[in-house]
PDB file of C-alpha atoms and ligand atoms in Angstrom:
ATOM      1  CA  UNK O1252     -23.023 -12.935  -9.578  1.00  0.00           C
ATOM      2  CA  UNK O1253     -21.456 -12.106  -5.920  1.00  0.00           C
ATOM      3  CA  UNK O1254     -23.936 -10.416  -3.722  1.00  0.00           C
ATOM      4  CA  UNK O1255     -22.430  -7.636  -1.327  1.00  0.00           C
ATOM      5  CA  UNK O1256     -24.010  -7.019   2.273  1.00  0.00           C
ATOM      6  CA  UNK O1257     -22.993  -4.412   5.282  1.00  0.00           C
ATOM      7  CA  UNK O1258     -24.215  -5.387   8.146  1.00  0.00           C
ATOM      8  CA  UNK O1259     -23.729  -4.180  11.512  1.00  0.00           C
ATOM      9  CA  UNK O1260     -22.458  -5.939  14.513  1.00  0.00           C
ATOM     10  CA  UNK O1261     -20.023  -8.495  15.666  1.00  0.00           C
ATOM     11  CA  UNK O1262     -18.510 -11.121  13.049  1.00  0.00           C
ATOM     12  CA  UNK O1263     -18.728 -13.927  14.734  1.00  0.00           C
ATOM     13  CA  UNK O1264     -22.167 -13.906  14.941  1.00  0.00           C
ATOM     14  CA  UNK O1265     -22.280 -14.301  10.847  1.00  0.00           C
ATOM     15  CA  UNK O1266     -22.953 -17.481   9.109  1.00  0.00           C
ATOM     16  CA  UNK O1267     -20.461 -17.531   6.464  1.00  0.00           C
ATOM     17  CA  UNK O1268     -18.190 -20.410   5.246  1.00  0.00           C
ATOM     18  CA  UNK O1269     -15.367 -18.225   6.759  1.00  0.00           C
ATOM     19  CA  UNK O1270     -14.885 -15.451   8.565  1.00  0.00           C
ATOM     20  CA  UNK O1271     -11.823 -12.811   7.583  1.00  0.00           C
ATOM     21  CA  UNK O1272      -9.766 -11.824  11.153  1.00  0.00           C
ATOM     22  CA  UNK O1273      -7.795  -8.853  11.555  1.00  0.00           C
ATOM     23  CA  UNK O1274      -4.960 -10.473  13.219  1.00  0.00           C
ATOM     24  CA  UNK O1275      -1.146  -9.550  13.558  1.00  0.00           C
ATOM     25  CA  UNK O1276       2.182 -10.161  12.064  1.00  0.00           C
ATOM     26  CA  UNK O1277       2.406 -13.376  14.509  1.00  0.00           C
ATOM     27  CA  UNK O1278      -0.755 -14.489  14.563  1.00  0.00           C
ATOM     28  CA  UNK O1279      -0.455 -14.037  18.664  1.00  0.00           C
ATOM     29  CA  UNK O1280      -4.377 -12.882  19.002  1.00  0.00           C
ATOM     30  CA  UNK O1281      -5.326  -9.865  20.656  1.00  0.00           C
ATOM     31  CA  UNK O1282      -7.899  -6.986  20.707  1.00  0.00           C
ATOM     32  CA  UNK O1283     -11.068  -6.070  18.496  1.00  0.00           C
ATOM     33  CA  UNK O1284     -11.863  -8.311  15.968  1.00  0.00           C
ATOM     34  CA  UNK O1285      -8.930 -10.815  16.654  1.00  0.00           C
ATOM     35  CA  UNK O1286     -10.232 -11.106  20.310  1.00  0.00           C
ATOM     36  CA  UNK O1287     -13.735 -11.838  19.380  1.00  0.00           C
ATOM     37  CA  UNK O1288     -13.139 -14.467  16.880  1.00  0.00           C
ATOM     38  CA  UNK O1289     -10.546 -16.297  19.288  1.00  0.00           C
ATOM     39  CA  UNK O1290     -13.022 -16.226  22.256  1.00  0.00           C
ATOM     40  CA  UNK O1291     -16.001 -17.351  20.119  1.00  0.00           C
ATOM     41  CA  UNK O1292     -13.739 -20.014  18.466  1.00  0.00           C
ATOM     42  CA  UNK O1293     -12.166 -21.552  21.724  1.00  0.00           C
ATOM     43  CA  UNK O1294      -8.590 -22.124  22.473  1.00  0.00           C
ATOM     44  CA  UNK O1295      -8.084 -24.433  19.340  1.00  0.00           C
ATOM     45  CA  UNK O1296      -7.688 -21.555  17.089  1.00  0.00           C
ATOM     46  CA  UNK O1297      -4.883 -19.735  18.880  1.00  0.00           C
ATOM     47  CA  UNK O1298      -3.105 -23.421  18.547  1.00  0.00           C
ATOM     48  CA  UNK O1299      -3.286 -24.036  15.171  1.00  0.00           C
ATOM     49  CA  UNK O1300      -2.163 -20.184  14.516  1.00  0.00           C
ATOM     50  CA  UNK O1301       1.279 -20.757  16.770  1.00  0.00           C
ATOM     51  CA  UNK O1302       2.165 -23.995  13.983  1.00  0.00           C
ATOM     52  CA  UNK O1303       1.881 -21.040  11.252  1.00  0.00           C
ATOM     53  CA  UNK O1304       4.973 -19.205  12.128  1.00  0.00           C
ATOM     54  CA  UNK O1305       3.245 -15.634  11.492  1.00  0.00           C
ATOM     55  CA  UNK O1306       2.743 -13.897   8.522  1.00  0.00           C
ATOM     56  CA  UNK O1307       3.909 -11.194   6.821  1.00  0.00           C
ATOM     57  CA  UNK O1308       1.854  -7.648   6.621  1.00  0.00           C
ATOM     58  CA  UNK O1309      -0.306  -7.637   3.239  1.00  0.00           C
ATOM     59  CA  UNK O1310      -0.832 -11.414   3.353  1.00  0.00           C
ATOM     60  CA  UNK O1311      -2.824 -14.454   4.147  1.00  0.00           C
ATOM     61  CA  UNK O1312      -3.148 -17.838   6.063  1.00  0.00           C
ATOM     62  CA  UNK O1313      -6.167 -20.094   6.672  1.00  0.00           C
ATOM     63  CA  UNK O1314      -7.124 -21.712   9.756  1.00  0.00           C
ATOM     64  CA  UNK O1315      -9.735 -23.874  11.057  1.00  0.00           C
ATOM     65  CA  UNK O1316     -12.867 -22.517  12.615  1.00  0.00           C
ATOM     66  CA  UNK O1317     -13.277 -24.525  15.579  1.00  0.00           C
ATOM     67  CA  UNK O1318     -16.273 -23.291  17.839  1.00  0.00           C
ATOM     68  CA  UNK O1319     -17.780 -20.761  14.973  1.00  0.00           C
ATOM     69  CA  UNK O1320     -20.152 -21.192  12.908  1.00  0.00           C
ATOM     70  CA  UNK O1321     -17.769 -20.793   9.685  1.00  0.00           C
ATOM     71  CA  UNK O1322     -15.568 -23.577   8.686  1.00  0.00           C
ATOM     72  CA  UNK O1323     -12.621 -21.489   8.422  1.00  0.00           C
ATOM     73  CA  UNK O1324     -11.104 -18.326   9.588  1.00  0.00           C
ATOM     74  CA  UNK O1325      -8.956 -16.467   6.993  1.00  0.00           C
ATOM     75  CA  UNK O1326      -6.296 -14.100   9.586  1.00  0.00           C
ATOM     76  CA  UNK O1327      -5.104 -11.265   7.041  1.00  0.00           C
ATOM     77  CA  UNK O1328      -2.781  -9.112   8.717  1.00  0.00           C
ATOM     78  CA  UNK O1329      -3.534  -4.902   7.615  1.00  0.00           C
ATOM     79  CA  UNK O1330      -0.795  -2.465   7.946  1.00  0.00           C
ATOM     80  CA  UNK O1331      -0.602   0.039  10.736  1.00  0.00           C
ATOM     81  CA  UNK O1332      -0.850   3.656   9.403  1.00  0.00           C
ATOM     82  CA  UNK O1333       2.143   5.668   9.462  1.00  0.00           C
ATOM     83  CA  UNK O1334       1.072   8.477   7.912  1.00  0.00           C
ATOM     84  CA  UNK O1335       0.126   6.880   4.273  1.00  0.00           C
ATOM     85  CA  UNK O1336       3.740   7.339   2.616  1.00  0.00           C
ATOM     86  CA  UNK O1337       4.819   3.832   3.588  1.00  0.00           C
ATOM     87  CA  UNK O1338       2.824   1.997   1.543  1.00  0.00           C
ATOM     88  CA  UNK O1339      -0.225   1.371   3.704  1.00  0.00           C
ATOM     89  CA  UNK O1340      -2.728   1.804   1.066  1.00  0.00           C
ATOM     90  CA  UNK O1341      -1.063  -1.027  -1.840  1.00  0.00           C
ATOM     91  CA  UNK O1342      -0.662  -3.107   1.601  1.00  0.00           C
ATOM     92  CA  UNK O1343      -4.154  -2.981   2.648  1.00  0.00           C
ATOM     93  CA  UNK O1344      -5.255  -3.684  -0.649  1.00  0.00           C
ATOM     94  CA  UNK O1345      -3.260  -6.712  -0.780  1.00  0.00           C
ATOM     95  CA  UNK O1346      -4.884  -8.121   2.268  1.00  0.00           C
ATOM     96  CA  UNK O1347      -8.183  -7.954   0.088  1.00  0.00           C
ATOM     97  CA  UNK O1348      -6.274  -9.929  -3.181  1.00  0.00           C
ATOM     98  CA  UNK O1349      -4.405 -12.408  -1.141  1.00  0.00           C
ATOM     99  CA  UNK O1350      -7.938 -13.083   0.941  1.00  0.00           C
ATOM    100  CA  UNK O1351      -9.878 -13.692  -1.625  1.00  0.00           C
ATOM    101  CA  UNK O1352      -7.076 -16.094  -3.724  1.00  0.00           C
ATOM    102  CA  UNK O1353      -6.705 -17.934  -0.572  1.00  0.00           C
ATOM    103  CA  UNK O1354     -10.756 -18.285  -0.282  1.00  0.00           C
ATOM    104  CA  UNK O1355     -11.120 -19.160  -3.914  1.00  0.00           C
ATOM    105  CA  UNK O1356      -8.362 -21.600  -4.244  1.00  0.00           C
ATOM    106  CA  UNK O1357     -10.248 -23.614  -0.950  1.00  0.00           C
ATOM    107  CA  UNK O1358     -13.582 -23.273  -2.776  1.00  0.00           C
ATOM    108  CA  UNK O1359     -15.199 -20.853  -0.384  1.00  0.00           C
ATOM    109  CA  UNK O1360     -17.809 -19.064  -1.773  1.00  0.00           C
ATOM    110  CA  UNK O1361     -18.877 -17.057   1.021  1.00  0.00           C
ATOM    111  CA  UNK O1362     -17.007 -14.463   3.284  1.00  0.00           C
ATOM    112  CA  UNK O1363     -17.458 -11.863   5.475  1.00  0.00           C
ATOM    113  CA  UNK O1364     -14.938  -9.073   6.406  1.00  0.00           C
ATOM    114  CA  UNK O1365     -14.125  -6.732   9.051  1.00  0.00           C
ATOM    115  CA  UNK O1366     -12.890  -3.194   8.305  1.00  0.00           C
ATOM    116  CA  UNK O1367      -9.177  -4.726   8.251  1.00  0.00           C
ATOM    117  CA  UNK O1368      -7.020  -2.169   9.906  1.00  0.00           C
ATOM    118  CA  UNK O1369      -9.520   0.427  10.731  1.00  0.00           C
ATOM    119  CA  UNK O1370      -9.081  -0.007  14.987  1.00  0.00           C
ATOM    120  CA  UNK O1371      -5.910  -0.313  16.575  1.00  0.00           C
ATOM    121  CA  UNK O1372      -3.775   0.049  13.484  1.00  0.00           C
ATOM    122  CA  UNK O1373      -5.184   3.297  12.977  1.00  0.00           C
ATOM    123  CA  UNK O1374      -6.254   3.338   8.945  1.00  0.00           C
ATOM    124  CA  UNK O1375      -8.453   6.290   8.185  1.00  0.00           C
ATOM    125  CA  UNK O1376     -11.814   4.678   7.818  1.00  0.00           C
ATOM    126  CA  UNK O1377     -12.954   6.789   4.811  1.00  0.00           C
ATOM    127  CA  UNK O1378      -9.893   5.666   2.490  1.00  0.00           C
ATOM    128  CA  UNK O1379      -9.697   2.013   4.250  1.00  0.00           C
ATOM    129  CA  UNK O1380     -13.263   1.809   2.955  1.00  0.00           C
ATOM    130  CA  UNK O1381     -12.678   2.808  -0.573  1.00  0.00           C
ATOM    131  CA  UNK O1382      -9.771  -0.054  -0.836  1.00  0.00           C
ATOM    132  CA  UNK O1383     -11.906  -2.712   0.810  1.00  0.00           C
ATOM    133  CA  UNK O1384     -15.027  -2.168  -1.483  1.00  0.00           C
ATOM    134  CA  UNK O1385     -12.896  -1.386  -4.474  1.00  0.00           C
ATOM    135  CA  UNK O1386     -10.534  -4.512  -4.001  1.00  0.00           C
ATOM    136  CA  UNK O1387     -13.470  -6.604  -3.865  1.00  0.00           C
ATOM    137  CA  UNK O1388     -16.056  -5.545  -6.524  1.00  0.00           C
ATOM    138  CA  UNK O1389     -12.800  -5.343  -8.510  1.00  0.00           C
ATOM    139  CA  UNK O1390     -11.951  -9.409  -7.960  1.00  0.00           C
ATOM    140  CA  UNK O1391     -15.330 -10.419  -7.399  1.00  0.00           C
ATOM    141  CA  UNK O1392     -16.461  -9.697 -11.075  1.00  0.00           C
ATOM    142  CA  UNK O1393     -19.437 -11.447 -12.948  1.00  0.00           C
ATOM    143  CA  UNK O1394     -17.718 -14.349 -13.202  1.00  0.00           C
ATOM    144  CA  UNK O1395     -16.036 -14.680  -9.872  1.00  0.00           C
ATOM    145  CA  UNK O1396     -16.018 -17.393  -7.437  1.00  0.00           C
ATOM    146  CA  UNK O1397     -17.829 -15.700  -4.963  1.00  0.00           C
ATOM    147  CA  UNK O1398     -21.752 -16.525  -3.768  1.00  0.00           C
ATOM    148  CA  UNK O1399     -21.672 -14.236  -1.096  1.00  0.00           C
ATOM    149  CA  UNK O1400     -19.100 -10.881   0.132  1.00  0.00           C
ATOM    150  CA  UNK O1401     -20.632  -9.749   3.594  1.00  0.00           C
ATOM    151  CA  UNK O1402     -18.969  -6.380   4.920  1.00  0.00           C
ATOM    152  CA  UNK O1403     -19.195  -6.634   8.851  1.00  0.00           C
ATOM    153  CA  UNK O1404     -18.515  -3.243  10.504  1.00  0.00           C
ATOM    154  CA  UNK O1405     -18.651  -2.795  14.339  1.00  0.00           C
ATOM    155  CA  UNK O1406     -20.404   0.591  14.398  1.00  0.00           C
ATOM    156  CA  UNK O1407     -23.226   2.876  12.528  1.00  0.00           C
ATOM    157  CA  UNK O1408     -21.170   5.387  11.224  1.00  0.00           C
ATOM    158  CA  UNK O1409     -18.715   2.945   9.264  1.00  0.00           C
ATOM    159  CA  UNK O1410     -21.655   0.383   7.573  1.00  0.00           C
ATOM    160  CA  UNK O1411     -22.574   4.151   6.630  1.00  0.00           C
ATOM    161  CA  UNK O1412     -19.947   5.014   5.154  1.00  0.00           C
ATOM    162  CA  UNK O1413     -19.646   1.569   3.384  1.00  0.00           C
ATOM    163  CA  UNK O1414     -23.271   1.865   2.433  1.00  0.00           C
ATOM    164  CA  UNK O1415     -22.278   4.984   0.718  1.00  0.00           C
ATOM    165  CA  UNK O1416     -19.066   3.448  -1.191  1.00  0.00           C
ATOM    166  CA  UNK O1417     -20.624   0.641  -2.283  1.00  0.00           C
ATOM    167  CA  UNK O1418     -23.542   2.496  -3.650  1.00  0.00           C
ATOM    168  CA  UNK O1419     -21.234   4.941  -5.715  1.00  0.00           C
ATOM    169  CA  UNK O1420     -19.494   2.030  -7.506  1.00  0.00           C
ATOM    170  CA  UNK O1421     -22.715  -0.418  -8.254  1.00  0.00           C
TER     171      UNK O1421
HETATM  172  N1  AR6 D2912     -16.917  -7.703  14.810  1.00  0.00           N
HETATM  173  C1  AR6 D2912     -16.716  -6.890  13.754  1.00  0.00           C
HETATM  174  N2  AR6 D2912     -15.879  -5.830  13.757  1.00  0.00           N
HETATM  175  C2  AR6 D2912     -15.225  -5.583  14.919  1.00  0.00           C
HETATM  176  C3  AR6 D2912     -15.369  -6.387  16.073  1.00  0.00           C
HETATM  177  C4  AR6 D2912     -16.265  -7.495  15.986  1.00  0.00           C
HETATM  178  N3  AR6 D2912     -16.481  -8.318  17.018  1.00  0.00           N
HETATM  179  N4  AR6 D2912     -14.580  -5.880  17.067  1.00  0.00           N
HETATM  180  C5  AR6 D2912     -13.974  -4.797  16.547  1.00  0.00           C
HETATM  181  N5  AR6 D2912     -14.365  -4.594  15.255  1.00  0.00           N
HETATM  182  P1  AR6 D2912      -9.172  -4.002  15.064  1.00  0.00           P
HETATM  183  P2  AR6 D2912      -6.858  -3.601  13.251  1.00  0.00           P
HETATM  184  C6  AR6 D2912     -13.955  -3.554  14.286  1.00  0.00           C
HETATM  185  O1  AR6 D2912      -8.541  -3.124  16.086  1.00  0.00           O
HETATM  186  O2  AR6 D2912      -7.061  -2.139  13.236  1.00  0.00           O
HETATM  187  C7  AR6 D2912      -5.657  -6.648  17.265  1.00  0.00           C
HETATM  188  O3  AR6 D2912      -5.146  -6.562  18.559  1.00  0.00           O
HETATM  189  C8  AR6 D2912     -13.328  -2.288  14.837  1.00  0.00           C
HETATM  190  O4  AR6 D2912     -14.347  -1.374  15.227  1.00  0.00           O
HETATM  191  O5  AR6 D2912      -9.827  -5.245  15.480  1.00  0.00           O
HETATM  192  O6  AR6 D2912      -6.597  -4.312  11.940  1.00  0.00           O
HETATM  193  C9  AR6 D2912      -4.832  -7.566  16.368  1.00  0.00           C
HETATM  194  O7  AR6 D2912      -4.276  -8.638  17.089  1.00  0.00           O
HETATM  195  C10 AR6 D2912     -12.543  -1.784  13.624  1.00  0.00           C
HETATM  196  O8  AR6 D2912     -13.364  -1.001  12.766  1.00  0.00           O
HETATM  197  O9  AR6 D2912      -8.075  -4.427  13.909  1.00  0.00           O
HETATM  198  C11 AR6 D2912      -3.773  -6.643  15.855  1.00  0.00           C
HETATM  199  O10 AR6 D2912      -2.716  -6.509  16.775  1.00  0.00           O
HETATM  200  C12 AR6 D2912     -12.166  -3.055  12.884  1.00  0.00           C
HETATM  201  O11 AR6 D2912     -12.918  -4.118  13.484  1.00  0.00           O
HETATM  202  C13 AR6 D2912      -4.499  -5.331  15.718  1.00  0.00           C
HETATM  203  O12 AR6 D2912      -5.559  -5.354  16.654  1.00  0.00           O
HETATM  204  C14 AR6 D2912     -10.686  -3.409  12.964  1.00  0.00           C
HETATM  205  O13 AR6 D2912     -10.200  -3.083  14.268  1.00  0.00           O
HETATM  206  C15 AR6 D2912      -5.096  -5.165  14.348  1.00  0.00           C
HETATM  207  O14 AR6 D2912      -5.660  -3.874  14.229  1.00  0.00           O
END
């Protein structure tokens, strides 16, 4: 049975077997969550991210996790929102999917998330919170891989909001 947590505050402070970044299409680092997790895992991580050669919106690639406490990081990159006609929300979604494969094929059975393209790329937090909680109680079923799901969001009023969510679906 996968138990779900929100917590509130910085990711990197979590002690998970990996942590899930927010990153961008070439894995360059940058602000919010992507910044934090490369500062707190040294200059190692932004290495072993420019051998990847990038990756596409909607998908997946594993990394070591260097100076954090988790073993790896998992950098899913979200779509930016245009609007929602171009296919953010089946995008965002498939960050979720391809996440958790990834994690499940490596044997990870613990994880915590950031509200994947809720800063910069501008998702509305109500929906992007909806397809995060839904993605993962949907591939996290009784039987699923999955010891631990942790939630991390940055400020009150979205851990409220996924407080909310997750309470609606349980
Ligand atoms: N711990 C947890 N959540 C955080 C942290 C933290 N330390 N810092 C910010 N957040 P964002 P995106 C929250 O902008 O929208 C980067 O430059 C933040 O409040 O980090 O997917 C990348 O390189 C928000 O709710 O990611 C990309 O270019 C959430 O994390 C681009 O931003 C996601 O905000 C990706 O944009």
């Amino acid at each position: 049975m996968t138990k779900f947590d929100i917590v509130c505050g910085d990711i990197t402070e979590i002690r998970v077997t990996a942590l899930v970044n927010a990153a961008n299409e070439g894995l360059r680092g940058g602000s919010g969550v992507d910044g934090a997790i490369h500062q707190a895992a040294g200059p190692e991580l932004l290495r072993e991210c420019e051998q990847l050669g990038g990756c596409p919106t909607g998908q997946a690639r594993m990394t070591s996790g260097y100076r954090l406490f988790a073993d790896y990081v998992i950098h899913t990159v979200g779509p930016v929102w245009r609007g929602g006609g171009e296919g953010e929300a089946a995008l965002l979604g498939s960050c979720y999917a391809n996440v958790l494969s990834l994690a499940a094929k490596s044997g990870i059975r613990a994880l915590a998330f950031p509200a994947i393209s809720t800063g910069v790329y501008g998702f509305p937090k109500d929906r992007a919170t909806r397809i995060a909680i839904g993605m993962c109680r949907l591939l996290a079923a009784p039987d699923s891989p999955f010891d631990s799901l942790v939630f991390c969001l940055y400020d009150e009023e979205s851990a409220s909001l996924y407080k909310d969510c997750l309470a609606e679906v349980l």
